[in-house]
Amino acid sequence: MTDAYILGIESSCDETSAAVVRSGEQVISNVVLSQFATHKPYGGVVPELASREHLRNIVPVVRAALEQAGKSYDSVDAVAVTQGPGLAGALLVGLSFAKAVCFAVDKPLIAVNHLEGHIHAVLLEERQKGNHRLEFPVLALVVSGGHTHLFLAETRDNGWTYRNVGHTRDDAAGEAFDKVAKLLGLGYPGGPIIDRLSAFGDPKAVKFGSAQLKHRDRRDSGKAPDEMPHFDFSYSGIKTAVLRYVEVNQMHAEIEARRKQLVQIAKPAIDDYKRLCDLRTLDLVASFQRAVVHDLVAKTLTAAAEFQVATLLVTGGVAANGELRTTFEREGSQAGLTVHFPSRPLSTDNAAMIAAAAYPKYVAGDFAAMDISAEAGMVLR
Ligand code: KG4
Ligand code: ZN
């Protein structure tokens, strides 16, 4: 099989991205345009604004990715695009653009599930490092702003299939980071800010019980009705616990003051955040992160033991978190498991992962029809 150069396009949330990847194993270009500045004043992603920004940016971002790769629309072999899950309007921009390119230059269209993309970000980089052997069973934790999902991944006849063996019952882990940062007046997106600030607080200062990490009407890890072991997550309770801590300790005035000061600073540095947080807030932030990280690691390693997995992949925006990485590395190695992460730039949303996930579909001739639509709630199987 000769090399295939796939143009990937990603527009499911608040990043417009395009990339060229060779044969699922080498990133030739990967352009990511964040809409951070657009959504920052609102403290979260505004779907209508996201669609508008994608529309504005899709052409220059794709052009830049092709230019950096020394490719043209004509010289790539296929166009891969995120079909879902994500914001419907945002997805539509990428999908419509990809269809138009395929129609104009007669290239195959490949539809990719965003979560599959996150999983292939790790596989792409492993291959890029020269590691082509993958030991099965493979368990993947996809932990992002919209998802906290565990998948058993299998490959057959050049195609991948996935079995969901766990998911969040309410807030995703990244969503909890973002909501807690917002309620503490730290701004958006919360994950990277909490990650950096946690180093200055005591992670044992505020006790979050395991009850706060359980969903009210569910079993703990156990067997689902179909007798398939299931490992679910829940991060809405801990967010409420942080809110209660803020109320009990009457922290509202200082939070409001911090929020007002931070919006005055165009690009706050870690010292700005630190200066505007007292020790109690730093302790709260560090304790929150510790609780979420420990829950993610403990449940994932329990699932890994249950399925006797040989390889563990941890991916998605929250996989950029420093404490999550070191805890997984330490506890994974104690359990005899090697844990693979994407590099930080490939942990968060990007189009290289979409082009990489598309490669096995390209080899299998698994192309999409031109009348497919965006699927906001697309399920990975
Ligand atoms: O994968 P991603 O870019 O987009 C989605 O598919 O959702 O993930 C974004 C999420 C956000 O919730 C963001 O706060 C979180 O990932 N995140 C982090 C870190 N970097 C990004 N969470 C914790 N620590 C980080 N360093
Ligand atoms: Zn994502």
Coordinates of C-alpha atoms and ligand atoms in Angstrom, one line a residue:
M1 CA 0.0 0.0 0.0
T2 CA 1.4 3.4 -1.0
D3 CA 1.3 6.3 1.4
A4 CA -2.0 8.1 1.8
Y5 CA -2.1 11.8 2.7
I6 CA -5.4 12.6 4.5
L7 CA -6.6 16.1 5.0
G8 CA -8.4 16.2 8.4
I9 CA -11.0 18.8 9.5
E10 CA -12.3 19.3 13.0
S11 CA -14.9 21.8 14.1
S12 CA -17.0 20.0 16.8
C13 CA -16.6 22.6 19.6
D14 CA -14.5 25.7 20.0
E15 CA -11.4 24.9 17.9
T16 CA -11.2 25.2 14.2
S17 CA -8.5 22.8 13.0
A18 CA -7.1 21.3 9.8
A19 CA -4.2 18.9 9.4
V20 CA -2.4 16.7 6.9
V21 CA -1.4 13.2 8.2
R22 CA 0.5 10.6 6.3
S23 CA -0.8 7.0 6.6
G24 CA -2.0 7.5 10.1
E25 CA 1.6 7.7 11.4
Q26 CA 3.1 11.1 10.6
V27 CA 1.8 14.6 11.3
I28 CA 2.8 16.7 8.3
S29 CA 0.8 19.8 9.5
N30 CA -1.7 20.5 12.2
V31 CA -3.2 24.0 12.5
V32 CA -5.4 24.7 15.5
L33 CA -7.2 28.0 15.9
S34 CA -8.7 28.4 19.3
Q35 CA -11.8 30.5 19.8
F36 CA -10.8 31.2 23.4
A37 CA -11.0 35.0 23.1
T38 CA -14.5 34.9 21.6
H39 CA -16.0 32.8 24.4
K40 CA -13.9 34.1 27.3
P41 CA -16.3 37.0 28.2
Y42 CA -19.2 34.5 28.6
G43 CA -17.3 32.1 30.8
G44 CA -18.0 29.1 28.4
V45 CA -18.6 28.1 24.8
V46 CA -21.6 29.9 23.2
P47 CA -22.8 27.6 20.4
E48 CA -24.0 30.3 18.0
L49 CA -20.7 32.2 18.3
A50 CA -18.7 29.0 17.8
S51 CA -20.5 28.3 14.5
R52 CA -19.9 31.9 13.4
E53 CA -16.2 31.7 14.2
H54 CA -15.8 28.3 12.4
L55 CA -17.4 29.9 9.3
R56 CA -15.0 32.8 9.5
N57 CA -11.9 30.6 10.0
I58 CA -12.4 27.3 8.2
V59 CA -11.0 28.5 4.8
P60 CA -7.8 30.1 6.1
V61 CA -7.2 27.3 8.6
V62 CA -7.5 24.6 5.9
R63 CA -5.4 26.6 3.5
A64 CA -2.7 27.0 6.1
A65 CA -2.6 23.3 6.9
L66 CA -2.3 22.4 3.2
E67 CA 0.3 25.1 2.6
Q68 CA 2.4 24.0 5.6
A69 CA 2.3 20.4 4.3
G70 CA 3.2 21.4 0.8
K71 CA -0.1 19.9 -0.4
S72 CA -3.1 21.1 -2.4
Y73 CA -6.7 20.0 -2.5
D74 CA -5.8 17.9 -5.5
S75 CA -2.8 16.2 -4.1
V76 CA -4.4 14.8 -0.9
D77 CA -5.9 11.3 -1.1
A78 CA -9.0 11.8 1.0
V79 CA -10.8 14.3 3.2
A80 CA -11.7 13.3 6.8
V81 CA -14.1 15.2 8.9
T82 CA -15.6 15.0 12.4
Q83 CA -19.3 14.0 12.0
G84 CA -20.1 14.1 15.7
P85 CA -20.5 14.2 18.6
G86 CA -20.4 18.0 19.2
L87 CA -22.3 21.2 18.7
A88 CA -24.6 20.7 15.7
G89 CA -24.0 24.1 14.1
A90 CA -20.2 23.9 14.6
L91 CA -20.1 20.3 13.2
L92 CA -22.1 21.4 10.1
V93 CA -19.4 24.0 9.2
G94 CA -16.6 21.4 9.0
L95 CA -18.8 18.8 7.4
S96 CA -20.2 21.1 4.7
F97 CA -16.8 22.4 3.9
A98 CA -15.3 18.8 3.6
K99 CA -18.2 17.7 1.4
A100 CA -17.7 20.7 -0.9
V101 CA -13.9 20.0 -1.2
C102 CA -14.7 16.3 -2.0
F103 CA -17.3 17.3 -4.6
A104 CA -15.0 19.8 -6.3
V105 CA -11.9 17.8 -6.6
D106 CA -13.4 14.3 -6.6
K107 CA -11.9 12.9 -3.4
P108 CA -13.4 10.3 -1.0
L109 CA -15.0 11.7 2.2
I110 CA -14.3 9.9 5.5
A111 CA -16.6 10.5 8.5
V112 CA -14.9 10.3 11.9
N113 CA -16.3 10.1 15.4
H114 CA -14.6 12.8 17.5
L115 CA -14.0 10.3 20.4
E116 CA -12.4 7.8 18.0
G117 CA -10.2 10.8 17.0
H118 CA -9.0 11.3 20.6
I119 CA -8.1 7.6 20.8
H120 CA -6.2 7.7 17.6
A121 CA -4.2 10.8 18.7
V122 CA -2.4 8.4 21.0
L123 CA -1.9 5.6 18.4
L124 CA -0.7 8.2 15.9
E125 CA 2.0 9.4 18.2
E126 CA 3.1 6.0 19.3
R127 CA 3.6 5.1 15.6
Q128 CA 5.4 8.3 15.1
K129 CA 7.8 7.3 17.8
G130 CA 8.3 4.0 16.0
N131 CA 6.1 1.9 18.3
H132 CA 4.0 -0.1 15.9
R133 CA 3.1 -3.0 18.2
L134 CA 0.0 -2.7 20.2
E135 CA -0.9 -5.3 22.8
F136 CA -4.5 -6.2 23.2
P137 CA -6.9 -5.9 25.0
V138 CA -6.8 -2.1 24.8
L139 CA -8.7 0.1 27.2
A140 CA -9.1 3.8 26.4
L141 CA -10.2 6.5 28.8
V142 CA -11.5 9.5 26.8
V143 CA -11.7 12.4 29.3
S144 CA -12.6 15.8 27.9
G145 CA -15.0 18.7 28.3
G146 CA -17.9 16.8 26.9
H147 CA -17.0 13.1 27.7
T148 CA -15.7 10.8 30.4
H149 CA -15.9 7.5 28.6
L150 CA -14.1 4.1 28.8
F151 CA -13.9 2.0 25.7
L152 CA -12.5 -1.4 25.0
A153 CA -11.0 -1.0 21.5
E154 CA -10.5 -3.9 19.1
T155 CA -9.2 -4.1 15.5
R156 CA -10.5 -6.5 12.9
D157 CA -9.9 -6.5 9.1
N158 CA -8.3 -3.1 9.2
G159 CA -11.2 -1.6 11.0
W160 CA -11.7 -0.6 14.6
T161 CA -14.6 -1.3 16.9
Y162 CA -15.3 0.0 20.3
R163 CA -17.3 -1.2 23.3
N164 CA -18.4 1.3 25.8
V165 CA -17.7 0.0 29.3
G166 CA -18.2 3.2 31.3
H167 CA -19.3 6.7 31.0
T168 CA -20.2 9.8 33.1
R169 CA -23.7 9.8 34.4
D170 CA -23.8 13.6 34.6
D171 CA -21.0 16.2 34.2
A172 CA -17.8 15.2 32.3
A173 CA -14.6 15.6 34.2
G174 CA -13.5 18.6 32.0
E175 CA -16.9 20.2 32.5
A176 CA -16.4 19.9 36.2
F177 CA -13.0 21.6 36.0
D178 CA -14.6 24.4 33.9
K179 CA -17.6 24.9 36.2
V180 CA -15.5 24.9 39.4
A181 CA -13.1 27.4 37.8
K182 CA -16.0 29.6 36.8
L183 CA -17.7 29.5 40.2
L184 CA -14.4 30.5 41.8
G185 CA -14.0 33.4 39.5
L186 CA -11.0 32.0 37.7
G187 CA -12.4 32.2 34.1
Y188 CA -12.5 29.9 31.2
P189 CA -11.3 27.3 30.3
G190 CA -10.9 26.0 33.8
G191 CA -8.8 22.9 33.3
P192 CA -5.5 24.4 32.5
I193 CA -5.9 27.1 35.2
I194 CA -6.8 24.6 37.9
D195 CA -3.9 22.4 36.7
R196 CA -1.4 25.1 37.2
L197 CA -2.9 26.6 40.4
S198 CA -3.1 23.3 42.2
A199 CA 0.6 23.2 42.7
F200 CA 0.3 26.0 45.2
G201 CA -2.4 24.5 47.4
D202 CA -2.6 21.6 49.8
P203 CA -4.5 18.7 48.1
K204 CA -5.4 17.2 51.5
A205 CA -6.9 20.4 53.0
V206 CA -10.5 20.0 51.9
K207 CA -12.0 16.5 52.2
F208 CA -14.3 15.4 49.4
G209 CA -15.9 12.1 50.3
S210 CA -16.5 9.3 47.9
A211 CA -20.2 10.0 48.2
Q212 CA -19.7 13.2 46.3
L213 CA -18.2 11.2 43.4
K214 CA -21.2 8.8 43.1
H215 CA -24.3 9.2 41.1
R216 CA -27.5 9.2 43.3
D217 CA -29.4 6.4 41.5
R218 CA -26.8 4.1 40.4
R219 CA -24.7 1.1 41.5
D220 CA -21.0 1.6 42.1
S221 CA -18.8 -0.3 39.6
G222 CA -20.7 -3.5 39.0
K223 CA -22.6 -5.4 36.5
A224 CA -25.1 -3.7 34.2
P225 CA -28.4 -5.5 33.3
D226 CA -26.7 -7.2 30.4
E227 CA -24.1 -8.6 32.8
M228 CA -21.3 -6.6 31.2
P229 CA -19.2 -5.0 33.9
H230 CA -19.7 -1.2 33.8
F231 CA -17.7 1.5 35.3
D232 CA -19.5 4.8 35.6
F233 CA -18.3 8.3 36.6
S234 CA -20.1 11.2 38.2
Y235 CA -18.7 14.7 38.7
S236 CA -21.8 16.8 39.4
G237 CA -21.7 16.1 43.2
I238 CA -18.2 17.3 43.7
K239 CA -19.0 20.6 41.9
T240 CA -21.9 21.1 44.2
A241 CA -19.7 20.3 47.2
V242 CA -17.3 23.1 46.0
L243 CA -20.3 25.4 45.8
R244 CA -21.4 24.5 49.3
Y245 CA -17.8 25.1 50.6
V246 CA -17.9 28.5 49.1
E247 CA -21.2 29.3 50.7
V248 CA -20.3 28.0 54.1
N249 CA -17.1 29.9 54.1
Q250 CA -18.7 33.1 52.7
M251 CA -16.3 33.4 49.8
H252 CA -18.6 35.2 47.4
A253 CA -17.2 38.7 47.8
E254 CA -13.6 37.7 47.2
I255 CA -14.6 35.6 44.2
E256 CA -16.4 38.5 42.7
A257 CA -13.4 40.8 43.3
R258 CA -11.1 38.2 41.7
R259 CA -13.4 37.8 38.7
K260 CA -13.5 41.5 38.1
Q261 CA -9.7 41.9 38.3
L262 CA -9.0 39.0 36.0
V263 CA -11.3 40.3 33.2
Q264 CA -9.2 43.4 33.2
I265 CA -6.1 41.4 32.3
A266 CA -5.9 40.3 28.6
K267 CA -3.8 37.2 29.2
P268 CA -3.5 36.5 32.9
A269 CA -0.3 34.7 33.9
I270 CA 0.0 32.2 36.6
D271 CA 1.3 34.9 39.0
D272 CA -1.8 37.0 38.4
Y273 CA -4.1 34.0 39.4
K274 CA -1.9 33.2 42.4
R275 CA -1.8 36.8 43.6
L276 CA -5.6 37.0 43.4
C277 CA -6.2 33.7 45.3
D278 CA -5.8 33.3 49.1
L279 CA -4.5 30.1 50.6
R280 CA -7.9 28.7 51.3
T281 CA -8.9 29.0 47.6
L282 CA -5.6 27.4 46.5
D283 CA -6.2 24.6 49.0
L284 CA -9.8 24.1 47.6
V285 CA -8.6 24.0 44.0
A286 CA -5.8 21.5 44.8
S287 CA -8.2 19.3 46.8
F288 CA -10.8 19.4 44.0
Q289 CA -8.2 18.3 41.4
R290 CA -6.8 15.6 43.7
A291 CA -10.3 14.1 44.2
V292 CA -11.2 14.1 40.5
V293 CA -7.8 12.7 39.5
H294 CA -8.0 9.9 42.1
D295 CA -11.5 9.0 41.1
L296 CA -10.6 8.8 37.4
V297 CA -7.4 6.8 38.0
A298 CA -9.0 4.4 40.5
K299 CA -12.1 3.6 38.3
T300 CA -10.0 3.2 35.2
L301 CA -7.5 0.9 36.8
T302 CA -10.4 -1.2 38.3
A303 CA -11.8 -1.5 34.8
A304 CA -8.4 -2.4 33.4
A305 CA -8.0 -5.2 36.0
E306 CA -11.5 -6.5 35.3
F307 CA -10.8 -6.7 31.6
Q308 CA -7.2 -7.8 32.1
V309 CA -6.1 -5.2 29.6
A310 CA -2.5 -5.0 28.3
T311 CA -2.6 -1.4 27.1
L312 CA -4.2 1.6 28.6
L313 CA -4.7 4.8 26.6
V314 CA -5.6 8.1 28.3
T315 CA -6.7 10.9 26.0
G316 CA -8.9 14.0 25.6
G317 CA -8.4 17.5 26.9
V318 CA -8.2 16.5 30.6
A319 CA -5.3 14.1 29.7
A320 CA -3.2 17.3 29.5
N321 CA -3.5 17.5 33.3
G322 CA -0.1 17.1 35.0
E323 CA -1.4 15.4 38.2
L324 CA -3.6 13.0 36.1
R325 CA -0.5 12.0 34.1
T326 CA 1.8 11.4 37.0
T327 CA -0.8 9.6 39.0
F328 CA -1.7 7.3 36.1
E329 CA 2.0 6.7 35.4
R330 CA 2.7 5.8 39.0
E331 CA -0.4 3.7 39.8
G332 CA -0.4 2.2 36.3
S333 CA 3.1 0.9 36.7
Q334 CA 2.3 -0.5 40.2
A335 CA -0.5 -2.4 38.4
G336 CA 2.0 -3.6 35.7
L337 CA 0.4 -1.4 33.0
T338 CA 2.0 1.0 30.7
V339 CA -0.1 4.0 30.2
H340 CA 0.1 6.0 26.9
F341 CA -0.9 9.6 26.6
P342 CA -0.9 12.0 23.6
S343 CA 1.5 14.9 23.8
R344 CA -0.3 17.9 25.3
P345 CA -1.0 19.6 21.9
L346 CA -2.7 16.4 20.7
S347 CA -4.6 15.9 23.9
T348 CA -7.0 18.7 23.3
D349 CA -9.1 19.1 20.1
N350 CA -7.1 19.0 16.8
A351 CA -7.6 17.7 13.3
A352 CA -4.5 15.5 13.2
M353 CA -6.3 12.9 15.3
I354 CA -9.3 13.0 12.9
A355 CA -7.0 12.4 9.9
A356 CA -5.2 9.6 11.8
A357 CA -8.5 7.8 12.8
A358 CA -9.6 8.0 9.1
Y359 CA -6.6 6.1 7.8
P360 CA -7.9 2.5 8.6
K361 CA -11.2 3.5 7.0
Y362 CA -9.3 4.7 4.0
V363 CA -7.5 1.4 3.7
A364 CA -10.8 -0.5 4.1
G365 CA -12.6 1.7 1.6
D366 CA -15.0 2.8 4.2
F367 CA -16.1 6.1 2.6
A368 CA -19.1 8.3 3.6
A369 CA -22.0 9.2 1.3
M370 CA -22.3 12.9 0.3
D371 CA -25.7 13.1 2.0
I372 CA -24.5 12.3 5.6
S373 CA -25.5 14.9 8.3
A374 CA -23.8 16.1 11.4
E375 CA -24.7 13.9 14.4
A376 CA -24.5 16.0 17.6
G377 CA -25.1 12.9 19.8
M378 CA -23.1 10.4 17.7
V379 CA -22.2 7.2 19.6
L380 CA -18.9 5.4 19.2
R381 CA -19.1 1.7 18.5
Ligands
KG4_1 O1 -10.8 17.4 24.2 P1 -11.1 18.8 24.4 O2 -10.2 19.9 23.9 O3 -12.6 19.2 23.9 C1 -13.7 18.4 24.1 O4 -13.8 17.4 23.3 O5 -14.4 18.6 25.1 O6 -11.2 19.0 26.0 C2 -11.5 20.3 26.6 C3 -11.6 20.1 28.1 C4 -12.0 21.4 28.8 O7 -13.0 21.0 29.8 C5 -10.7 21.8 29.5 O8 -10.9 22.5 30.7 C6 -10.0 20.5 29.8 O9 -10.3 19.7 28.6 N1 -8.6 20.6 30.0 C7 -7.9 20.3 31.1 C8 -6.6 20.7 30.9 N2 -6.4 21.2 29.6 C9 -7.7 21.1 29.1 N3 -8.4 19.8 32.3 C10 -7.5 19.6 33.3 N4 -6.2 20.0 33.2 C11 -5.7 20.5 32.0 N5 -4.4 20.8 31.9
ZN2 ZN -12.5 16.6 22.2

